Tab-separated table of C-alpha atoms and ligand atoms in Angstrom:
chain	number	residue	atom	x	y	z
L	100	MET	CA	-10.781	-34.193	-11.578
L	101	ALA	CA	-8.288	-37.040	-12.163
L	102	ALA	CA	-5.636	-37.133	-9.449
L	103	ARG	CA	-2.164	-36.544	-10.844
L	104	PRO	CA	0.791	-38.206	-9.168
L	105	ASP	CA	2.661	-35.682	-7.039
L	106	THR	CA	6.043	-36.689	-8.434
L	107	GLU	CA	5.059	-35.393	-11.881
L	108	GLU	CA	6.957	-32.369	-13.190
L	109	ILE	CA	5.029	-29.223	-12.278
L	110	PRO	CA	4.443	-26.825	-15.199
L	111	LEU	CA	4.284	-23.073	-14.679
L	112	ALA	CA	0.819	-22.927	-16.259
L	113	ARG	CA	-1.485	-25.373	-18.056
L	114	PRO	CA	-4.841	-24.744	-19.759
L	115	VAL	CA	-7.850	-26.969	-19.119
L	116	LEU	CA	-9.180	-28.212	-22.455
L	117	GLY	CA	-11.466	-31.199	-22.911
L	118	GLU	CA	-13.916	-32.976	-25.136
L	119	GLU	CA	-16.186	-29.913	-25.303
L	120	GLU	CA	-13.457	-27.855	-26.946
L	121	GLU	CA	-12.546	-30.748	-29.268
L	122	LEU	CA	-16.148	-31.167	-30.417
L	123	ALA	CA	-16.596	-27.419	-30.832
L	124	VAL	CA	-13.527	-27.215	-33.066
L	125	LEU	CA	-14.639	-30.263	-35.070
L	126	ASP	CA	-18.010	-28.610	-35.654
L	127	VAL	CA	-16.327	-25.527	-37.108
L	128	LEU	CA	-14.026	-27.604	-39.293
L	129	ARG	CA	-16.992	-29.562	-40.632
L	130	SER	CA	-18.987	-26.371	-41.239
L	131	GLY	CA	-16.302	-25.100	-43.595
L	132	GLN	CA	-16.661	-21.561	-42.202
L	133	LEU	CA	-13.398	-21.027	-40.372
L	134	SER	CA	-13.478	-17.228	-40.148
L	135	LEU	CA	-16.029	-14.378	-40.330
L	136	GLY	CA	-18.691	-16.949	-39.466
L	137	PRO	CA	-21.435	-17.291	-36.843
L	138	ARG	CA	-19.211	-18.308	-33.888
L	139	VAL	CA	-17.750	-14.800	-33.699
L	140	PRO	CA	-20.984	-12.947	-32.797
L	141	ALA	CA	-22.088	-15.956	-30.716
L	142	PHE	CA	-18.906	-15.753	-28.617
L	143	GLU	CA	-19.144	-11.955	-28.350
L	144	HIS	CA	-22.735	-12.168	-27.195
L	145	ALA	CA	-22.060	-14.931	-24.647
L	146	PHE	CA	-18.975	-13.115	-23.300
L	147	ALA	CA	-20.809	-9.788	-22.907
L	148	GLN	CA	-23.735	-11.534	-21.214
L	149	ARG	CA	-21.468	-13.357	-18.825
L	150	LEU	CA	-19.968	-10.041	-17.667
L	151	GLY	CA	-23.084	-7.939	-17.815
L	152	ALA	CA	-21.433	-5.738	-20.457
L	153	ALA	CA	-23.521	-4.087	-23.156
L	154	ARG	CA	-21.428	-5.322	-26.086
L	155	ALA	CA	-18.190	-7.041	-27.012
L	156	SER	CA	-15.868	-7.344	-30.009
L	157	ALA	CA	-13.660	-10.410	-30.452
L	158	VAL	CA	-10.109	-9.654	-31.604
L	159	SER	CA	-6.956	-11.610	-32.347
L	160	SER	CA	-5.170	-10.786	-29.057
L	161	GLY	CA	-5.296	-8.629	-25.967
L	162	THR	CA	-2.697	-6.383	-27.573
L	163	ALA	CA	-4.866	-5.934	-30.679
L	164	GLY	CA	-7.839	-5.114	-28.454
L	165	LEU	CA	-5.892	-2.497	-26.488
L	166	HIS	CA	-4.662	-0.950	-29.715
L	167	LEU	CA	-8.167	-0.682	-31.181
L	168	ALA	CA	-9.626	0.573	-27.882
L	169	LEU	CA	-7.031	3.375	-27.673
L	170	ARG	CA	-7.771	4.390	-31.266
L	171	ALA	CA	-11.492	4.261	-30.532
L	172	VAL	CA	-11.189	6.782	-27.668
L	173	GLY	CA	-9.239	9.097	-29.972
L	174	VAL	CA	-5.612	8.687	-28.874
L	175	ARG	CA	-3.294	9.933	-31.608
L	176	ASP	CA	0.151	11.260	-32.481
L	177	GLY	CA	1.686	13.414	-29.739
L	178	ASP	CA	-0.881	12.535	-27.044
L	179	GLU	CA	-0.019	11.277	-23.569
L	180	VAL	CA	-1.607	8.237	-21.970
L	181	VAL	CA	-1.166	7.767	-18.217
L	182	THR	CA	-0.557	4.118	-17.395
L	183	SER	CA	1.182	1.642	-15.088
L	184	PRO	CA	4.841	0.685	-15.408
L	185	PHE	CA	4.020	-2.602	-13.634
L	186	SER	CA	2.280	-4.478	-16.420
L	187	PHE	CA	2.930	-6.654	-19.426
L	188	VAL	CA	4.754	-4.536	-22.008
L	189	ALA	CA	1.792	-4.555	-24.416
L	190	SER	CA	-0.202	-2.008	-22.376
L	191	ALA	CA	2.521	0.600	-22.977
L	192	ASN	CA	3.409	-0.553	-26.497
L	193	VAL	CA	-0.085	0.116	-27.819
L	194	CYS	CA	0.346	3.819	-26.982
L	195	VAL	CA	3.567	3.868	-28.998
L	196	PHE	CA	1.761	2.145	-31.917
L	197	GLU	CA	-0.245	5.394	-32.212
L	198	ARG	CA	2.830	7.615	-31.620
L	199	ALA	CA	1.406	8.631	-28.264
L	200	ARG	CA	3.640	8.699	-25.191
L	201	PRO	CA	2.946	6.265	-22.353
L	202	VAL	CA	3.341	8.381	-19.205
L	203	PHE	CA	4.014	6.089	-16.292
L	204	ALA	CA	2.996	6.723	-12.696
L	205	ASP	CA	3.882	4.616	-9.662
L	206	ILE	CA	1.792	1.778	-8.275
L	207	ASP	CA	0.070	1.060	-5.004
L	208	PRO	CA	2.351	-1.171	-2.884
L	209	VAL	CA	-0.544	-3.359	-1.723
L	210	THR	CA	-2.722	-3.921	-4.793
L	211	LEU	CA	0.173	-3.334	-7.267
L	212	ASN	CA	-2.285	-1.398	-9.445
L	213	LEU	CA	-1.689	2.112	-10.797
L	214	ASP	CA	-1.914	4.511	-7.821
L	215	PRO	CA	-4.772	6.976	-8.495
L	216	ASP	CA	-2.933	9.871	-6.773
L	217	ALA	CA	0.268	9.243	-8.711
L	218	ALA	CA	-1.781	8.997	-11.912
L	219	ALA	CA	-3.538	12.297	-11.109
L	220	ALA	CA	-0.151	13.988	-10.683
L	221	ALA	CA	0.926	12.675	-14.109
L	222	VAL	CA	-2.070	14.112	-15.996
L	223	THR	CA	-1.188	17.138	-18.167
L	224	ASP	CA	-3.025	19.109	-20.833
L	225	ARG	CA	-1.637	16.626	-23.379
L	226	THR	CA	-3.194	13.618	-21.619
L	227	THR	CA	-5.984	12.190	-23.741
L	228	ALA	CA	-6.622	8.902	-21.920
L	229	LEU	CA	-5.784	6.849	-18.845
L	230	LEU	CA	-4.960	3.177	-19.200
L	231	PRO	CA	-5.124	1.436	-15.801
L	232	VAL	CA	-4.310	-2.282	-15.645
L	233	HIS	CA	-6.127	-4.759	-13.393
L	234	ILE	CA	-2.841	-6.382	-12.554
L	235	PHE	CA	-2.817	-10.048	-11.573
L	236	GLY	CA	-6.631	-9.950	-11.701
L	237	TYR	CA	-7.062	-7.484	-8.819
L	238	PRO	CA	-9.611	-4.748	-9.672
L	239	ALA	CA	-8.120	-1.307	-10.259
L	240	ASP	CA	-10.003	1.626	-8.732
L	241	ILE	CA	-11.681	2.690	-11.969
L	242	PRO	CA	-13.955	5.419	-10.498
L	243	ALA	CA	-10.809	7.188	-9.219
L	244	PHE	CA	-9.430	7.300	-12.785
L	245	GLU	CA	-12.753	8.353	-14.292
L	246	ARG	CA	-12.764	11.525	-12.162
L	247	HIS	CA	-10.469	13.285	-14.643
L	248	GLY	CA	-13.218	13.339	-17.241
L	249	LEU	CA	-10.866	11.729	-19.761
L	250	PRO	CA	-11.480	8.424	-21.541
L	251	VAL	CA	-10.408	5.388	-19.552
L	252	VAL	CA	-9.275	2.235	-21.353
L	253	GLU	CA	-9.114	-0.720	-18.984
L	254	ASP	CA	-6.487	-3.406	-19.435
L	255	ALA	CA	-8.424	-6.366	-18.051
L	256	CYS	CA	-6.270	-8.940	-19.874
L	257	GLU	CA	-5.504	-10.662	-16.556
L	258	ALA	CA	-8.799	-9.996	-14.827
L	259	LEU	CA	-11.564	-12.236	-16.103
L	260	GLY	CA	-13.775	-13.090	-13.125
L	261	ALA	CA	-12.805	-10.013	-11.086
L	262	VAL	CA	-15.547	-7.916	-9.504
L	263	HIS	CA	-15.596	-4.297	-8.296
L	264	PRO	CA	-16.896	-3.375	-4.801
L	265	ASP	CA	-20.258	-2.290	-6.243
L	266	GLY	CA	-20.808	-5.783	-7.659
L	267	VAL	CA	-20.090	-4.769	-11.267
L	268	ALA	CA	-17.813	-7.223	-13.063
L	269	VAL	CA	-14.454	-5.869	-14.185
L	270	GLY	CA	-14.984	-4.983	-17.830
L	271	ALA	CA	-18.655	-4.078	-17.432
L	272	ARG	CA	-18.408	-0.428	-16.337
L	273	GLY	CA	-18.884	0.812	-19.892
L	274	ASN	CA	-15.308	1.959	-20.602
L	275	PRO	CA	-13.630	-0.057	-23.315
L	276	ALA	CA	-12.055	-2.948	-21.389
L	277	VAL	CA	-9.780	-5.519	-22.939
L	278	PHE	CA	-9.410	-9.211	-22.082
L	279	GLY	CA	-6.713	-11.565	-23.341
L	280	PHE	CA	-7.050	-15.278	-24.063
L	281	TYR	CA	-3.462	-16.503	-24.368
L	282	ALA	CA	-3.042	-20.058	-23.092
L	283	ASN	CA	-2.160	-19.092	-19.498
L	284	LYS	CA	-5.291	-16.948	-19.036
L	285	GLN	CA	-8.451	-17.797	-17.064
L	286	LEU	CA	-10.151	-18.521	-20.411
L	287	THR	CA	-8.106	-19.390	-23.469
L	288	THR	CA	-8.610	-19.513	-27.201
L	289	GLY	CA	-4.890	-20.137	-27.806
L	290	GLU	CA	-4.424	-16.522	-28.839
L	291	GLY	CA	-7.249	-14.032	-28.751
L	292	GLY	CA	-9.011	-11.253	-26.932
L	293	VAL	CA	-12.230	-9.324	-26.476
L	294	VAL	CA	-13.006	-5.637	-26.066
L	295	THR	CA	-16.138	-4.909	-24.026
L	296	MET	CA	-17.777	-1.501	-24.210
L	297	ALA	CA	-21.058	0.372	-23.708
L	298	ASP	CA	-21.036	2.486	-26.832
L	299	ALA	CA	-22.558	1.065	-30.031
L	300	ALA	CA	-20.587	3.414	-32.298
L	301	MET	CA	-17.369	2.315	-30.608
L	302	LYS	CA	-18.177	-1.327	-31.312
L	303	GLU	CA	-18.881	-0.470	-34.928
L	304	ARG	CA	-15.514	1.275	-35.267
L	305	ILE	CA	-13.615	-1.548	-33.560
L	306	ASP	CA	-15.392	-4.188	-35.653
L	307	SER	CA	-14.456	-2.268	-38.776
L	308	GLU	CA	-10.817	-1.607	-37.807
L	309	ARG	CA	-10.239	-5.246	-36.823
L	310	ASN	CA	-11.358	-6.145	-40.360
L	311	GLN	CA	-9.197	-3.881	-42.535
L	312	GLY	CA	-11.489	-0.859	-42.147
L	313	ARG	CA	-14.503	-2.405	-43.812
L	314	ALA	CA	-17.968	-1.176	-42.806
L	315	PRO	CA	-20.545	-3.944	-42.180
L	316	ASP	CA	-22.616	-3.014	-45.226
L	317	MET	CA	-19.687	-2.583	-47.612
L	318	GLY	CA	-18.579	-4.777	-50.451
L	319	TRP	CA	-15.786	-7.254	-49.718
L	320	LEU	CA	-12.933	-5.181	-51.089
L	321	ASP	CA	-14.239	-1.739	-50.191
L	322	HIS	CA	-12.767	0.028	-47.152
L	323	ASP	CA	-13.726	3.422	-45.742
L	324	ARG	CA	-10.992	3.773	-43.117
L	325	LEU	CA	-7.568	2.392	-42.234
L	326	GLY	CA	-7.821	-0.973	-40.573
L	327	PHE	CA	-5.901	-4.046	-39.496
L	328	ASN	CA	-6.327	-7.767	-39.588
L	329	TYR	CA	-7.133	-8.228	-35.909
L	330	ARG	CA	-9.935	-10.754	-36.469
L	331	LEU	CA	-10.499	-13.765	-34.218
L	332	SER	CA	-11.281	-16.934	-36.163
L	333	ASP	CA	-14.391	-19.061	-35.768
L	334	VAL	CA	-12.158	-21.894	-34.588
L	335	ALA	CA	-10.896	-19.715	-31.739
L	336	CYS	CA	-14.388	-18.408	-30.936
L	337	ALA	CA	-15.723	-21.987	-30.761
L	338	ILE	CA	-13.016	-22.820	-28.211
L	339	GLY	CA	-13.948	-19.639	-26.345
L	340	LEU	CA	-17.619	-20.647	-26.220
L	341	ALA	CA	-16.692	-24.044	-24.770
L	342	GLN	CA	-14.351	-22.387	-22.271
L	343	LEU	CA	-17.116	-19.987	-21.183
L	344	GLU	CA	-19.253	-23.020	-20.313
L	345	ARG	CA	-16.614	-24.211	-17.879
L	346	LEU	CA	-15.523	-20.774	-16.658
L	347	ASP	CA	-17.156	-20.961	-13.218
L	348	GLY	CA	-15.270	-24.168	-12.489
L	349	LEU	CA	-11.987	-22.796	-13.822
L	350	LEU	CA	-12.252	-19.658	-11.673
L	351	ALA	CA	-13.230	-21.654	-8.587
L	352	ASP	CA	-10.279	-24.005	-9.090
L	353	ARG	CA	-7.879	-21.073	-9.447
L	354	ALA	CA	-9.254	-19.536	-6.250
L	355	ARG	CA	-8.860	-22.891	-4.467
L	356	VAL	CA	-5.205	-23.205	-5.551
L	357	ALA	CA	-4.515	-19.600	-4.496
L	358	ALA	CA	-6.048	-20.179	-1.066
L	359	ARG	CA	-3.940	-23.318	-0.646
L	360	TYR	CA	-0.801	-21.357	-1.575
L	361	SER	CA	-1.592	-18.532	0.851
L	362	GLU	CA	-2.068	-21.084	3.620
L	363	ALA	CA	1.120	-22.987	2.784
L	364	LEU	CA	3.286	-19.849	2.401
L	365	GLY	CA	1.719	-17.691	5.104
L	366	GLY	CA	4.348	-18.645	7.681
L	367	LEU	CA	7.407	-17.732	5.606
L	368	GLU	CA	9.042	-14.668	7.089
L	369	GLY	CA	9.414	-11.642	4.865
L	370	LEU	CA	7.718	-13.277	1.862
L	371	GLY	CA	5.185	-10.955	0.206
L	372	LEU	CA	1.940	-12.685	-0.807
L	373	PRO	CA	-0.788	-11.412	-3.169
L	374	CYS	CA	-3.057	-9.020	-1.255
L	375	PRO	CA	-6.261	-10.616	-0.017
L	376	ASP	CA	-9.552	-9.272	-1.368
L	377	ALA	CA	-10.447	-6.063	0.498
L	378	GLY	CA	-13.166	-3.422	0.472
L	379	GLY	CA	-15.511	-5.566	-1.590
L	380	ASN	CA	-13.055	-6.133	-4.459
L	381	VAL	CA	-12.910	-9.698	-5.776
L	382	ARG	CA	-9.796	-10.869	-7.584
L	383	GLY	CA	-10.107	-13.033	-10.679
L	384	TRP	CA	-7.143	-15.301	-9.989
L	385	PHE	CA	-4.674	-15.362	-12.867
L	386	VAL	CA	-1.204	-15.967	-11.407
L	387	TYR	CA	0.233	-16.514	-7.949
L	388	VAL	CA	3.056	-14.010	-7.593
L	389	VAL	CA	5.145	-13.658	-4.429
L	390	GLN	CA	7.789	-11.096	-3.549
L	391	VAL	CA	10.958	-12.646	-2.158
L	392	PRO	CA	12.000	-11.365	1.282
L	393	ARG	CA	14.373	-8.396	1.313
L	394	GLY	CA	17.956	-9.599	1.525
L	395	HIS	CA	17.339	-12.430	-0.966
L	396	ASP	CA	18.191	-12.081	-4.636
L	397	ARG	CA	15.085	-12.980	-6.656
L	398	ASP	CA	17.092	-14.496	-9.515
L	399	ASP	CA	19.059	-16.681	-7.077
L	400	VAL	CA	15.758	-17.885	-5.625
L	401	LEU	CA	14.506	-18.648	-9.136
L	402	ARG	CA	17.639	-20.677	-9.947
L	403	ALA	CA	17.537	-22.569	-6.664
L	404	LEU	CA	13.859	-23.404	-7.189
L	405	ARG	CA	14.735	-24.732	-10.633
L	406	GLU	CA	17.283	-27.047	-9.022
L	407	HIS	CA	14.412	-28.389	-6.921
L	408	GLY	CA	12.461	-29.001	-10.148
L	409	ILE	CA	10.149	-26.018	-9.619
L	410	PRO	CA	9.734	-23.570	-12.522
L	411	SER	CA	9.090	-19.902	-11.731
L	412	LYS	CA	9.291	-16.616	-13.599
L	413	PRO	CA	10.311	-13.011	-12.830
L	414	TYR	CA	6.929	-11.371	-13.205
L	415	MET	CA	6.633	-8.535	-14.046
L	416	PRO	CA	9.744	-6.590	-14.963
L	417	ALA	CA	9.207	-2.801	-14.806
L	418	ILE	CA	8.310	-1.587	-18.298
L	419	HIS	CA	10.139	1.743	-18.047
L	420	LEU	CA	13.424	-0.081	-17.363
L	421	MET	CA	13.173	-2.295	-20.454
L	422	THR	CA	15.814	-1.518	-23.072
L	423	TYR	CA	13.365	-0.132	-25.635
L	424	TYR	CA	11.767	2.226	-23.105
L	425	ARG	CA	15.110	3.373	-21.681
L	426	GLU	CA	16.452	4.078	-25.158
L	427	THR	CA	13.304	5.642	-26.612
L	428	PHE	CA	12.068	7.678	-23.646
L	429	GLY	CA	15.226	8.015	-21.510
L	430	HIS	CA	13.848	6.251	-18.453
L	431	ARG	CA	16.190	5.396	-15.585
L	432	GLU	CA	16.146	3.578	-12.220
L	433	GLY	CA	14.589	5.513	-9.373
L	434	GLU	CA	11.644	7.041	-11.236
L	435	PHE	CA	8.988	4.734	-9.808
L	436	PRO	CA	10.421	3.294	-6.588
L	437	VAL	CA	7.437	1.183	-5.547
L	438	CYS	CA	7.186	-0.465	-8.955
L	439	GLU	CA	10.939	-1.030	-9.153
L	440	ASP	CA	11.079	-2.628	-5.695
L	441	VAL	CA	8.098	-4.896	-6.429
L	442	ALA	CA	9.363	-5.813	-9.906
L	443	ALA	CA	12.812	-6.724	-8.566
L	444	ARG	CA	11.365	-9.110	-5.970
L	445	SER	CA	8.421	-10.644	-7.847
L	446	LEU	CA	8.317	-14.297	-8.721
L	447	ALA	CA	5.401	-16.130	-10.348
L	448	LEU	CA	5.012	-19.650	-8.979
L	449	PRO	CA	3.395	-22.562	-10.857
L	450	PHE	CA	-0.329	-21.865	-11.000
L	451	PHE	CA	-3.141	-23.553	-12.930
L	452	PRO	CA	-6.668	-24.784	-12.181
L	453	GLU	CA	-5.820	-28.496	-11.945
L	454	MET	CA	-2.917	-27.969	-9.582
L	455	THR	CA	-3.248	-30.388	-6.681
L	456	ASP	CA	-2.765	-29.583	-3.003
L	457	GLY	CA	0.239	-31.902	-3.112
L	458	GLN	CA	1.833	-29.903	-5.906
L	459	VAL	CA	1.252	-26.632	-4.049
L	460	GLU	CA	2.850	-28.158	-0.988
L	461	ARG	CA	5.862	-29.299	-3.019
L	462	VAL	CA	6.352	-25.763	-4.306
L	463	ALA	CA	5.901	-24.291	-0.830
L	464	ALA	CA	8.349	-26.770	0.723
L	465	ALA	CA	10.948	-26.033	-1.963
L	466	LEU	CA	10.551	-22.284	-1.468
L	467	ALA	CA	10.899	-22.669	2.307
L	468	ARG	CA	14.137	-24.643	1.811
L	469	VAL	CA	15.511	-22.131	-0.695
L	470	LEU	CA	14.769	-19.253	1.702
L	471	GLY	CA	16.430	-21.161	4.546
L	472	GLN	CA	13.155	-21.439	6.427
L	473	ALA	CA	12.418	-25.177	6.164
L	474	PRO	CA	11.055	-26.566	9.443
O	777	PLP	C1	-1.678	-6.979	-18.476
O	777	PLP	C2	-1.646	-7.488	-19.877
O	777	PLP	N1	-1.863	-6.642	-20.894
O	777	PLP	C3	-1.855	-7.039	-22.167
O	777	PLP	C4	-1.595	-8.343	-22.512
O	777	PLP	C5	-1.533	-8.712	-23.968
O	777	PLP	O1	-2.371	-9.746	-24.304
O	777	PLP	P1	-2.003	-10.704	-25.563
O	777	PLP	O2	-0.822	-11.521	-25.163
O	777	PLP	O3	-3.251	-11.504	-25.741
O	777	PLP	O4	-1.728	-9.815	-26.722
O	777	PLP	C6	-1.370	-9.278	-21.494
O	777	PLP	C7	-1.130	-10.694	-21.827
O	777	PLP	O5	-0.199	-11.337	-21.546
O	777	PLP	C8	-1.361	-8.843	-20.154
O	777	PLP	O6	-1.089	-9.692	-19.148
């Protein structure tokens, strides 16, 4: 890896793209088949194999994948879906797309994932699915959610590379699981996503609904169900194939940067760090999010870091307290105290595979100064 000078401006995130991706894209351009071509099944096959999943469907985004996965397990008008309020807004929005109600339950204060006991208490006779999120790449306790005998849709958009305690990769348990490939993700296709699943009929339905409801053996303008344009192009799939080739290195680099951060920040009093892997869970590192010490205002810390030239982001805001969710569902402060406390103190620091030790140390030193804890 080329050393970057440590005085360079530090971005919040930066994808790693090289000659392999350039050549892969050129190949597609020269082939003339930019969509609905051979790179789509090739990428799906390689992605499923990499995870140990039975099958995969490439889609235009993580959001599109979550939407199709919810439809595929039968969520419809008037249903309830139990999910986490500490997530990117898309995991709740997709329930609303189908006129189902996202029913939030509080999170575990350590893993920041949906708390299985809180989720159990939120299940009613109108619940038709649970939608746990592997937040920040830390595996959610999927067997605990499966106990209800209801379909489980896994939001694995942030969790490529994560592994459950039994050695099964996140996304390979058989439930529909959705990955996202926006540019800050472990693997990127610019925009894009994949749904993994065990069930062949589910793949058939998702493949049809991503392509305007067309069955594989139908004529071009014949459609036997309602569908969407949620296709992923061959250009994007070619980038995805090249990114898969370098995925081991990308994940290892992310883990290295995270370890360096945890070392550099470990001495700061009151600062909450991402939980270390425990009980056999392996995190697929996506972001490095800290919680500012109590008594500090997170937004003041963010502004002060910016003055030191360090970008950071409030990550994540609680979904139930967003304007749309307050106005549509009547949510208020105090409903999910763990989530609200974590969301109010969370700050994503610059994090990307090529981040140097020197850059991590610059961020850590700036944070120490801002918190009044510089040596
Ligand atoms: C937890 C989670 N869910 C869903 C999504 C949506 O993915 P996309 O942006 O690809 O639609 C994201 C991506 O940011 C995410 O982090």
